[in-house]
Coordinates of N, CA, C and O in Angstrom, one line a residue:
X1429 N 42.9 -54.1 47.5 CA 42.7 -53.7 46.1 C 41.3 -53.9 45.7 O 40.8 -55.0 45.8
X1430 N 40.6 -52.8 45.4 CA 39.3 -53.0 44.8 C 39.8 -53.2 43.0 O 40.9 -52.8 42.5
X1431 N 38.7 -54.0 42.2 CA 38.8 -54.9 41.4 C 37.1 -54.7 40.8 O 36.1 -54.5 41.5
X1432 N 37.3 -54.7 39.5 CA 36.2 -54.3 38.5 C 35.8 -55.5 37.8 O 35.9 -55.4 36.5
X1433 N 35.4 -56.4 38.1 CA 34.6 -57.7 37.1 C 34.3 -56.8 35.4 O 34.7 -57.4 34.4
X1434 N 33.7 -55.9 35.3 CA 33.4 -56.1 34.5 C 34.8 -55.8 33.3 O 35.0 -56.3 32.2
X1435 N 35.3 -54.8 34.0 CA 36.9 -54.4 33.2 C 38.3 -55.2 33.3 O 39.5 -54.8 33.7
X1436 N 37.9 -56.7 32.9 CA 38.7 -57.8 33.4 C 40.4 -56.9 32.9 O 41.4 -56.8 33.6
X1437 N 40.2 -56.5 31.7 CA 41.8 -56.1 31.2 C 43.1 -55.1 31.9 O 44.3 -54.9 31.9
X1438 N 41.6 -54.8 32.8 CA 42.5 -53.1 33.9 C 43.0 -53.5 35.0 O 42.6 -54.6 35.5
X1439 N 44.0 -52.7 35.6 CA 44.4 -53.4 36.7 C 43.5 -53.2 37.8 O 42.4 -52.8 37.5
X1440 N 44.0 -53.3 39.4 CA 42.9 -52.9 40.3 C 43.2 -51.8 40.4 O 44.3 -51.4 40.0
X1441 N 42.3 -51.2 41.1 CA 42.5 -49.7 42.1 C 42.9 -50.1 43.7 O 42.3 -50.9 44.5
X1442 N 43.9 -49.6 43.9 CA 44.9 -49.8 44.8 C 44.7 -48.2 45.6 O 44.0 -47.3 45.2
X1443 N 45.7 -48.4 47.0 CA 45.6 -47.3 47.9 C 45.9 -46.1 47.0 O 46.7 -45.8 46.2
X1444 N 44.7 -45.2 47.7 CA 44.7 -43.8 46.8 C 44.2 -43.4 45.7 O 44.4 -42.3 45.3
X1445 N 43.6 -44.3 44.9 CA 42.6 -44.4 43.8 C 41.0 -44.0 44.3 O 40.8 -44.2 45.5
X1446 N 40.0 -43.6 43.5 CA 38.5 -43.6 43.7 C 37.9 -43.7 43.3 O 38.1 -43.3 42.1
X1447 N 36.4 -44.1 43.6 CA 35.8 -44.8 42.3 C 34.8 -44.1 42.9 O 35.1 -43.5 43.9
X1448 N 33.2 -44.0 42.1 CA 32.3 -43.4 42.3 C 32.5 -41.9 42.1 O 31.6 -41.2 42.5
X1449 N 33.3 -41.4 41.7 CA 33.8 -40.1 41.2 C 32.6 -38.9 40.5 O 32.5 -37.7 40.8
X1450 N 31.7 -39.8 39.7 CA 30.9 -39.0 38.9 C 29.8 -38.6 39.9 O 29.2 -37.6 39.8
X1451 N 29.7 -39.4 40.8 CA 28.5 -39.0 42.0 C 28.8 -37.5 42.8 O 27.9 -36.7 42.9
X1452 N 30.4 -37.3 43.2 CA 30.5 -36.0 43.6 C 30.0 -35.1 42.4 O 29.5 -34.1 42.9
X1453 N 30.0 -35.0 41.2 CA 29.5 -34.0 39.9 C 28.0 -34.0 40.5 O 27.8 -33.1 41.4
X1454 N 27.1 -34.7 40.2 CA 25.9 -34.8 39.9 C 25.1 -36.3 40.5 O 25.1 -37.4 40.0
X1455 N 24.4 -35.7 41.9 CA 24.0 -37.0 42.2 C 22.7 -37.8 41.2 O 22.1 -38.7 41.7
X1456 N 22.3 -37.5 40.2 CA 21.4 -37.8 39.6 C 22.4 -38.9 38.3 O 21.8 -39.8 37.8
X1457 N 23.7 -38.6 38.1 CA 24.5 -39.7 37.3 C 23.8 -41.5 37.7 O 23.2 -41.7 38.8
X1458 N 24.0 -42.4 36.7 CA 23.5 -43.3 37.1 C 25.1 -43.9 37.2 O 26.0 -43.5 36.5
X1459 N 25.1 -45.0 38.3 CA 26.5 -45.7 38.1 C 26.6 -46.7 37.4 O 25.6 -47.4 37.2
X1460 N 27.7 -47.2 36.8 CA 27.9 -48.0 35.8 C 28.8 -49.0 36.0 O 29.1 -49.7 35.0
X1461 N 29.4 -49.2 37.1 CA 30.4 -50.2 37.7 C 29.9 -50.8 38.8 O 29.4 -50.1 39.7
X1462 N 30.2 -52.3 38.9 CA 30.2 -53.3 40.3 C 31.7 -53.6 41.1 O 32.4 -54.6 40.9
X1463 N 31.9 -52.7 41.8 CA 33.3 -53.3 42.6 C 33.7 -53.9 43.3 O 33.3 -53.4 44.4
X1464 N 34.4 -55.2 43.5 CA 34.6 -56.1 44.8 C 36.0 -56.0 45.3 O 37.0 -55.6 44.6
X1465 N 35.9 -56.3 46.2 CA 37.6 -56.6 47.3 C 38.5 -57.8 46.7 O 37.8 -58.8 46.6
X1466 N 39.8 -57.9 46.4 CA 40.3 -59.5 46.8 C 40.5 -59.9 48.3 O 40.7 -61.0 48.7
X1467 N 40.3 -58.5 49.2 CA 40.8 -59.2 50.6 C 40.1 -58.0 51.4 O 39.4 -57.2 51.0
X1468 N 40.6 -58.2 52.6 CA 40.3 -56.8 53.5 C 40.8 -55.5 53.2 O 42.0 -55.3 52.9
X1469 N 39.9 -54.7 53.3 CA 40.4 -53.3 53.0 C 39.3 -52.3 53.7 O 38.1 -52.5 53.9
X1470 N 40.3 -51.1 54.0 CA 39.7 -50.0 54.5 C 39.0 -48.9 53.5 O 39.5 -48.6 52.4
X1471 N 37.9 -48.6 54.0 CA 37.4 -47.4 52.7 C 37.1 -45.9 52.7 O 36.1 -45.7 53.4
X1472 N 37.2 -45.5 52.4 CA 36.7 -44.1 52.9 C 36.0 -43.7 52.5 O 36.5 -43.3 51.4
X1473 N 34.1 -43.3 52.5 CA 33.2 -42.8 52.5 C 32.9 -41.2 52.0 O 33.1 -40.5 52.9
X1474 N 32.6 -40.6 51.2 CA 32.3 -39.3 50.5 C 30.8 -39.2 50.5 O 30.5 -39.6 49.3
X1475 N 29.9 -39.0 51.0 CA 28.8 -38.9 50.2 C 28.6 -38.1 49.6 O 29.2 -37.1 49.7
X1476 N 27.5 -38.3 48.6 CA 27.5 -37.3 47.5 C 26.2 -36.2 47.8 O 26.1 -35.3 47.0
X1477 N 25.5 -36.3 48.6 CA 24.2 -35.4 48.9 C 25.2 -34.6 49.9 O 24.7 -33.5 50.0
X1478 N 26.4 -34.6 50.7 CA 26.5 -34.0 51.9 C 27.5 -33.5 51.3 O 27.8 -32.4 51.8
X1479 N 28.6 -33.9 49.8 CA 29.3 -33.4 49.5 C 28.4 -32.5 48.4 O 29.3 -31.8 47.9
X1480 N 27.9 -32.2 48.1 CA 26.9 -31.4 47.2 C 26.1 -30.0 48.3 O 25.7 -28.9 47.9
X1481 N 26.1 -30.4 49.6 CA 25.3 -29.9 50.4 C 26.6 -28.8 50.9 O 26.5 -27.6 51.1
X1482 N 27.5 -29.4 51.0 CA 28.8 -28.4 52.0 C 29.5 -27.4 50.8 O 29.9 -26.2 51.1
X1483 N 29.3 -28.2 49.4 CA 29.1 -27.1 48.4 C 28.4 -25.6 48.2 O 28.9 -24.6 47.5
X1484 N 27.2 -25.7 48.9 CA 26.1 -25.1 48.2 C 26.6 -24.2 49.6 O 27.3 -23.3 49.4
X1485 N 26.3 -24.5 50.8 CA 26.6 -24.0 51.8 C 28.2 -23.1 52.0 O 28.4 -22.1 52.7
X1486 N 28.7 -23.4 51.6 CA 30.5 -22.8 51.4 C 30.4 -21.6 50.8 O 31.1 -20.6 51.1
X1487 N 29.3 -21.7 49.7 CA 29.2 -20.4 48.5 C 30.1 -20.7 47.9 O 31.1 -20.0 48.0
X1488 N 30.2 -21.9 47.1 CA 31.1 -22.6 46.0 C 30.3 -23.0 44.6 O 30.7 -23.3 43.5
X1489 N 29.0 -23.0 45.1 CA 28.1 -23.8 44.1 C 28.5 -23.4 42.8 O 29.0 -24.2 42.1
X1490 N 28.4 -22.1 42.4 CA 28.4 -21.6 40.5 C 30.3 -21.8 40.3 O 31.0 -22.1 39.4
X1491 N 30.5 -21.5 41.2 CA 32.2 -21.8 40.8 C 32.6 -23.0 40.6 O 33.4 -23.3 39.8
X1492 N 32.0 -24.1 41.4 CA 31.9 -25.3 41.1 C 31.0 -26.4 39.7 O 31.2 -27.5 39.2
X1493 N 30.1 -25.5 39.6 CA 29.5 -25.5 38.4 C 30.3 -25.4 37.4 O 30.8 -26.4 36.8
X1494 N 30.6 -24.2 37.0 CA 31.6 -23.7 35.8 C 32.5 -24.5 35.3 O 32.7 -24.9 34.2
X1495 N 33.3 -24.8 36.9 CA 34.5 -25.5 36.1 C 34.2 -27.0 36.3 O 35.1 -27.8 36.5
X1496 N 33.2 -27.4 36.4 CA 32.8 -29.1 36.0 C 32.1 -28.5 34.5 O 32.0 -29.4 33.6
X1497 N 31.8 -27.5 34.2 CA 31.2 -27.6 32.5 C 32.2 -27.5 32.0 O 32.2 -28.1 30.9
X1498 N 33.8 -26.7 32.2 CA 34.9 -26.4 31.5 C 35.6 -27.9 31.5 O 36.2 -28.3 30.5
X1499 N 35.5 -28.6 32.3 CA 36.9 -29.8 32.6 C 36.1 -30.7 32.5 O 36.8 -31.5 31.9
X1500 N 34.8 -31.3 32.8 CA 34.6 -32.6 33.3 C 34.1 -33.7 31.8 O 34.3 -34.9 31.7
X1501 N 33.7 -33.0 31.0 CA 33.5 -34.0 29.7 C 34.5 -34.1 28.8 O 34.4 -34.8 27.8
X1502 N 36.2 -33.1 29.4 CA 37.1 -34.0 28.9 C 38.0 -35.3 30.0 O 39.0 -35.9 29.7
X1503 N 37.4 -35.3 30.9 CA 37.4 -36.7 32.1 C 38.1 -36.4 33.2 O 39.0 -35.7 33.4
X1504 N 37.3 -37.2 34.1 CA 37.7 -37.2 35.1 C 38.1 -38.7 35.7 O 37.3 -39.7 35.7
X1505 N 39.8 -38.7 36.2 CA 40.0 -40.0 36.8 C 40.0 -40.5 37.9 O 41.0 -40.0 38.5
X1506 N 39.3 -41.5 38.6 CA 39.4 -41.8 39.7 C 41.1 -43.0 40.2 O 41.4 -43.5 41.4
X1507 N 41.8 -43.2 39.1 CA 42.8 -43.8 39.5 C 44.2 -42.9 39.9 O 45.0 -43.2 40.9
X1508 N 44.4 -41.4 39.0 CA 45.6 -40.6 39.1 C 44.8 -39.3 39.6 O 45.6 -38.5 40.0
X1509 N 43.4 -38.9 39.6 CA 42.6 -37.9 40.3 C 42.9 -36.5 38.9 O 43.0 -35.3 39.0
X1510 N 43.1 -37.4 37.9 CA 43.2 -36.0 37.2 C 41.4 -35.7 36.7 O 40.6 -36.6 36.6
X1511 N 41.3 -34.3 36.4 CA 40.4 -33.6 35.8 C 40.6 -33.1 34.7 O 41.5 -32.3 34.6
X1512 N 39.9 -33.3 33.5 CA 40.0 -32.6 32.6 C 41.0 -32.8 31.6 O 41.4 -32.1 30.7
X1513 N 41.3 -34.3 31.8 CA 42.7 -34.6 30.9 C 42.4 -36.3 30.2 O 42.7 -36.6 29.1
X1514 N 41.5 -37.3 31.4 CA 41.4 -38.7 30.6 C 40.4 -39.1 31.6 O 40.3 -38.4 32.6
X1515 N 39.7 -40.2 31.5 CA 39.1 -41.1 31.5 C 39.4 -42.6 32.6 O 40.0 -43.5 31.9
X1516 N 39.3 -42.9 33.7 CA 39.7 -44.1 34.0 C 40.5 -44.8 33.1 O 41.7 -44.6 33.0
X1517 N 39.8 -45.7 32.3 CA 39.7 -46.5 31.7 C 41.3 -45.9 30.2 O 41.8 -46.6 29.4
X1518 N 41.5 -45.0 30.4 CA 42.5 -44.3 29.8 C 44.0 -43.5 30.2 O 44.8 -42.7 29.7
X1519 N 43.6 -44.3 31.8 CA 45.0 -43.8 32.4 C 46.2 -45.0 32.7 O 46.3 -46.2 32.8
X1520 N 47.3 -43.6 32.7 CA 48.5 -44.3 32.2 C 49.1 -45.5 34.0 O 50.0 -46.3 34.2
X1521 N 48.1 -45.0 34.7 CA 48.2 -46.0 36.2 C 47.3 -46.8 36.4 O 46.7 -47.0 37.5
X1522 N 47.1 -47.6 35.0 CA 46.1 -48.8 35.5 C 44.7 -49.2 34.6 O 43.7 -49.8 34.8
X1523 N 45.2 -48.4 33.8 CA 43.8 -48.5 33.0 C 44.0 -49.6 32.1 O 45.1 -50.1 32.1
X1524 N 43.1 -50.4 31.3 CA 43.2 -51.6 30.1 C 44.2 -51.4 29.7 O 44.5 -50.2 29.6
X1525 N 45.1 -52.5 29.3 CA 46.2 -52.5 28.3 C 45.0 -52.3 26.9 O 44.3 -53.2 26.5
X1526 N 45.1 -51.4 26.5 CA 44.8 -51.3 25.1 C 45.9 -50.9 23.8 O 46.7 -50.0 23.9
X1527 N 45.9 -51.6 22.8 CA 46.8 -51.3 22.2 C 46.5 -50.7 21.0 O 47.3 -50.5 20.1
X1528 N 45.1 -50.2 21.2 CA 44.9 -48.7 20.2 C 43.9 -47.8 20.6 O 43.6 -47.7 21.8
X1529 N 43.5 -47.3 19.6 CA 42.4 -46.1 19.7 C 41.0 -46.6 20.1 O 40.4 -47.3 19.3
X1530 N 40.5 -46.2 21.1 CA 39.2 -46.7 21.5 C 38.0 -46.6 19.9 O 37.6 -45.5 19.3
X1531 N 37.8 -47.3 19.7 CA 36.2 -47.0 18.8 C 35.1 -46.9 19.1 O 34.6 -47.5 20.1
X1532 N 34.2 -45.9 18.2 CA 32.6 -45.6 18.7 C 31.5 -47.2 18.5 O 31.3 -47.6 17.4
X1533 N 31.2 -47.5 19.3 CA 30.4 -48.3 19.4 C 29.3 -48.8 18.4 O 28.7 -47.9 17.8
X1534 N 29.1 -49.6 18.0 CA 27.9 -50.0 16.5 C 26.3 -49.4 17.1 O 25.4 -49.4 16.4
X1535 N 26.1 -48.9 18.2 CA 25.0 -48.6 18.3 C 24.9 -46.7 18.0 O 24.0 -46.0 17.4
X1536 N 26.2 -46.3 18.7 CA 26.2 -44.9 18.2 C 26.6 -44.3 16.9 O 26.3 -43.2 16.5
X1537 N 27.8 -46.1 16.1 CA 27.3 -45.4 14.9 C 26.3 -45.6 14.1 O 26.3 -45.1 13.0
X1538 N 25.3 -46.2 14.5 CA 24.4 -46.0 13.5 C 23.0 -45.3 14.0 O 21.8 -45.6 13.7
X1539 N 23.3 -44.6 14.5 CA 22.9 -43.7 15.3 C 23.0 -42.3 14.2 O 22.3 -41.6 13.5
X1540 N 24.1 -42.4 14.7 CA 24.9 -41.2 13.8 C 24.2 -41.1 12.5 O 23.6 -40.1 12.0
X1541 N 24.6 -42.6 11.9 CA 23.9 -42.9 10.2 C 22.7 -42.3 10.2 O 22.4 -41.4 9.4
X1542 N 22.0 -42.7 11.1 CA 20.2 -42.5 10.9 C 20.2 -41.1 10.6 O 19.6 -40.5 9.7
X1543 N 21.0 -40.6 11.5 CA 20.7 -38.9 11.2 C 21.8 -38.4 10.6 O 22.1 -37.2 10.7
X1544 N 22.3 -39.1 9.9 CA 23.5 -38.3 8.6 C 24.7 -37.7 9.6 O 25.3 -36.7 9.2
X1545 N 24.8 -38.1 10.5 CA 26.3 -37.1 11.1 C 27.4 -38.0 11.1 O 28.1 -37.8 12.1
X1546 N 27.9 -39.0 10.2 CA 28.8 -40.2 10.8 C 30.1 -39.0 10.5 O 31.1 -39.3 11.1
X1547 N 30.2 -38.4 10.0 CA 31.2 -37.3 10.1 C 31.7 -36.9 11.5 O 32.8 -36.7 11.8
X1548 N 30.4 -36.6 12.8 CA 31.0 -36.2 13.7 C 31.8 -37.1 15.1 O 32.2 -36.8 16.3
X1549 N 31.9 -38.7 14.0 CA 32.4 -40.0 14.9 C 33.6 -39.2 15.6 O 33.8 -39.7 16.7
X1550 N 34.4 -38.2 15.3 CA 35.8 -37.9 15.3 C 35.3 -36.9 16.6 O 35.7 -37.4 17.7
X1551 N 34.7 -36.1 16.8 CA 34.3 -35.0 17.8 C 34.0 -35.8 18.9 O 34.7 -35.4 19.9
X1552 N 32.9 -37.2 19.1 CA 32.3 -37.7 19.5 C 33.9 -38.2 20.6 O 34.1 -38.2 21.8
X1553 N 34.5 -38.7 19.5 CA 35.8 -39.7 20.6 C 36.4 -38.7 21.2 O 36.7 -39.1 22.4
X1554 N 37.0 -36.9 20.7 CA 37.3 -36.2 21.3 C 36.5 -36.0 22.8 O 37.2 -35.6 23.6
X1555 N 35.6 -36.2 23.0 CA 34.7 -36.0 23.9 C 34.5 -37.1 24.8 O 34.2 -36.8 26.0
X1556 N 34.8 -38.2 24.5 CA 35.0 -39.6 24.7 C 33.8 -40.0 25.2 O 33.5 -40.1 26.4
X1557 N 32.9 -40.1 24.0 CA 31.8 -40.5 23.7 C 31.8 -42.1 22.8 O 32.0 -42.2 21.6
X1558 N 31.7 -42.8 23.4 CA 31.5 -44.0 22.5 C 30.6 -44.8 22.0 O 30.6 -45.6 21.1
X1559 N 29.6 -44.3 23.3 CA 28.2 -45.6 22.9 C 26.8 -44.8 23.6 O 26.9 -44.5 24.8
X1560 N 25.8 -44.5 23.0 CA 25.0 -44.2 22.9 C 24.6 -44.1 24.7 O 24.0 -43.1 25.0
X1561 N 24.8 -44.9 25.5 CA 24.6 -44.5 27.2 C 25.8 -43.2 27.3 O 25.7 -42.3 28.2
X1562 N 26.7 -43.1 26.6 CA 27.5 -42.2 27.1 C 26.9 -40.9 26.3 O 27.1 -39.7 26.6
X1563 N 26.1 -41.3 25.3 CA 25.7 -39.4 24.7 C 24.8 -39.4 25.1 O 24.2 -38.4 24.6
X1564 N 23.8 -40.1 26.1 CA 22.2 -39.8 26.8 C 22.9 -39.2 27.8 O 22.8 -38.0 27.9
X1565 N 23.8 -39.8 28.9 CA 24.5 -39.1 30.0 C 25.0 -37.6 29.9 O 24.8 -36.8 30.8
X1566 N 25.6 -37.3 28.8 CA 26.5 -35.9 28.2 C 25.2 -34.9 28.0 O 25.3 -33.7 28.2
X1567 N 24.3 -35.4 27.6 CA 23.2 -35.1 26.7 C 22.0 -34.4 27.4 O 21.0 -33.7 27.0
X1568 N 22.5 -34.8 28.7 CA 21.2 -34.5 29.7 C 21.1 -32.9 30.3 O 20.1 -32.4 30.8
X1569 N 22.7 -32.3 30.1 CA 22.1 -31.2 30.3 C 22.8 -30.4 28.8 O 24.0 -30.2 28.5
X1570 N 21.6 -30.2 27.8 CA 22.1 -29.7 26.7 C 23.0 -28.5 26.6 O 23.9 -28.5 25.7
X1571 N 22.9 -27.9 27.2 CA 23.6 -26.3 27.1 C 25.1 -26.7 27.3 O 25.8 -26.3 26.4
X1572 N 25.5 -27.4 28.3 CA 27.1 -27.8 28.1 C 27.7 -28.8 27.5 O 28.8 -28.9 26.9
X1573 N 26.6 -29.6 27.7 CA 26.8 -30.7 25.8 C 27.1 -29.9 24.6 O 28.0 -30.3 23.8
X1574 N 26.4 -28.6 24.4 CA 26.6 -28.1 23.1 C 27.8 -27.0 23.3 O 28.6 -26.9 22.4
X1575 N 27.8 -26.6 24.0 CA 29.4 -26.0 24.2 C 30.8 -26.6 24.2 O 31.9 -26.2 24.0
X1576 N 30.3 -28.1 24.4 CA 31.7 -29.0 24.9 C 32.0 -29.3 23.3 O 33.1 -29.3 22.7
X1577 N 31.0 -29.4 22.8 CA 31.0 -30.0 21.4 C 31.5 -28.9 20.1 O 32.1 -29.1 19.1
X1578 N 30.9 -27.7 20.8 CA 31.0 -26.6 19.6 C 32.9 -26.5 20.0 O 33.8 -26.7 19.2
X1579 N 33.0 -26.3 21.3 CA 34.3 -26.4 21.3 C 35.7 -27.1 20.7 O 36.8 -26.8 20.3
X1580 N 34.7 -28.4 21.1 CA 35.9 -29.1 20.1 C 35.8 -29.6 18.5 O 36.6 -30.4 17.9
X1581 N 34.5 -28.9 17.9 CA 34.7 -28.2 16.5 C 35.4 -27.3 16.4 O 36.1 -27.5 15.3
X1582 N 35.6 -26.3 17.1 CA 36.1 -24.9 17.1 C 35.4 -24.2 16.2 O 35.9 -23.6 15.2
X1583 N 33.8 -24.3 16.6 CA 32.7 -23.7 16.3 C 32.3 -24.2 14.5 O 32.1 -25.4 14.4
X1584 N 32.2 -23.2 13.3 CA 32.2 -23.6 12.0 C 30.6 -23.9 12.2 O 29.6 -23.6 12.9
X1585 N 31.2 -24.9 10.7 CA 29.7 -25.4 9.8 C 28.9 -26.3 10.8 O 27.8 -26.2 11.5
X1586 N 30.3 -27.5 10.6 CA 29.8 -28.5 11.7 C 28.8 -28.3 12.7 O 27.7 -28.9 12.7
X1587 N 29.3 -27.3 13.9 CA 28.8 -26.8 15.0 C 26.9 -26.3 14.5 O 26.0 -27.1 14.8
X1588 N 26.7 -25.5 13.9 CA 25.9 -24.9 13.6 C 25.0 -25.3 12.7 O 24.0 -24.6 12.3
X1589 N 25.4 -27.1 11.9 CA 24.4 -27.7 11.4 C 23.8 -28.5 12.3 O 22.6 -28.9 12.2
X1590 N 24.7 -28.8 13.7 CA 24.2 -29.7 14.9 C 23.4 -28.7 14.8 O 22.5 -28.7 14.0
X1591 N 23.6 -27.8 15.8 CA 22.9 -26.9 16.7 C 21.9 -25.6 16.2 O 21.3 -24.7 16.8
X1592 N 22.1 -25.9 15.0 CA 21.2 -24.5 14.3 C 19.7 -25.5 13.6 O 18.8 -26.3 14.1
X1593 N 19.8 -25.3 12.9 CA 18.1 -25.5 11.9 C 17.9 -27.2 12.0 O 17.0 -27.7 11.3
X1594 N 18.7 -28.0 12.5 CA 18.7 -29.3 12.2 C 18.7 -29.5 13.9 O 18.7 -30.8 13.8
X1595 N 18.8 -29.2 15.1 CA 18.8 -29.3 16.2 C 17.6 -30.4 16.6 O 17.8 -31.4 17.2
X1596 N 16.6 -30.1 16.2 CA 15.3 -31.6 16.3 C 15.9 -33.1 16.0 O 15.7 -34.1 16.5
X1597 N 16.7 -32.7 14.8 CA 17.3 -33.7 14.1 C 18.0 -34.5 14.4 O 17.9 -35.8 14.2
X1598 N 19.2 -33.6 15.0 CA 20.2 -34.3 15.3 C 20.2 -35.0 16.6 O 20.8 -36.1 16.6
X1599 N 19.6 -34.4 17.8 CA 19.7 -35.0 19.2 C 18.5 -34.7 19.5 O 18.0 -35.0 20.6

């Protein structure tokens, strides 16, 4: 069983789980977890330059593109391998016992304050955005940040006060 120090509340990841998930997306992701063993265990290996490379080579690259901008910023799990549906940390095989709604972080909301959007706290958690490392990460390639987002406005005011004349502003 690999085991997360820092996510004391979760369970471990056990046979058939995987971690390091965001590295096959984009090897430029920075990683954000330390994982250790309680005992011996076998592992299996993906690299992410050679799985990016057999990509490119296959003639999969833009198809593979697409549907990581359609699915991947609504999550990808390395415990049940879903796409496009939750979050580790939000699956029903092992994630924190939480017994409510995740909240946005005091740094992203006042974040938000600084620039008048604390309205878009609600879009942000759709997106499962909660703390300011997670909207520099989303953030980095703008064009599907702002689709992901206008999306789950379903376009409107909102969308287009982000993204229209206040765009310096906001991000």
């Amino acid at each position: 069983a690999l085991h997360c120090p820092e996510q004391e509340g979760s369970a471990d990841y056990t046979a058939g789980m995987w971690v390091g998930e965001m590295s096959l997306i984009s090897m430029s992701f920075c990683r954000a977890q330390t994982m250790a063993t309680r005992g011996l265990c076998r592992l299996m290996v993906l690299p992410c330059y050679e799985f990016q490379e057999l990509i490119t080579n296959m003639g999969f690259r833009d198809a593979f593109t697409r549907f990581c901008e359609r699915n991947i910023f609504r999550g990808i799990c390395g415990r049940c391998g879903g796409v496009g549906d939750h979050m580790p940390d939000q699956c029903k095989q092992g994630g924190p016992q939480s017994t409510g709604e995740k909240e946005i972080c005091i740094d992203l909301k006042e974040f938000l304050k600084q620039k008048k959007l604390e309205h878009m706290e609600k879009a942000f958690k759709c997106l499962r955005i909660f703390d300011l490392d997670q909207l520099t990460f989303w953030a980095q390639d703008i064009d599907v940040f702002k689709a992901n987002l206008i999306e789950v406005l379903g376009g409107g005011d909102d969308a287009s006060a982000i993204f229209g004349e206040h765009e310096e502003k906001a991000l």
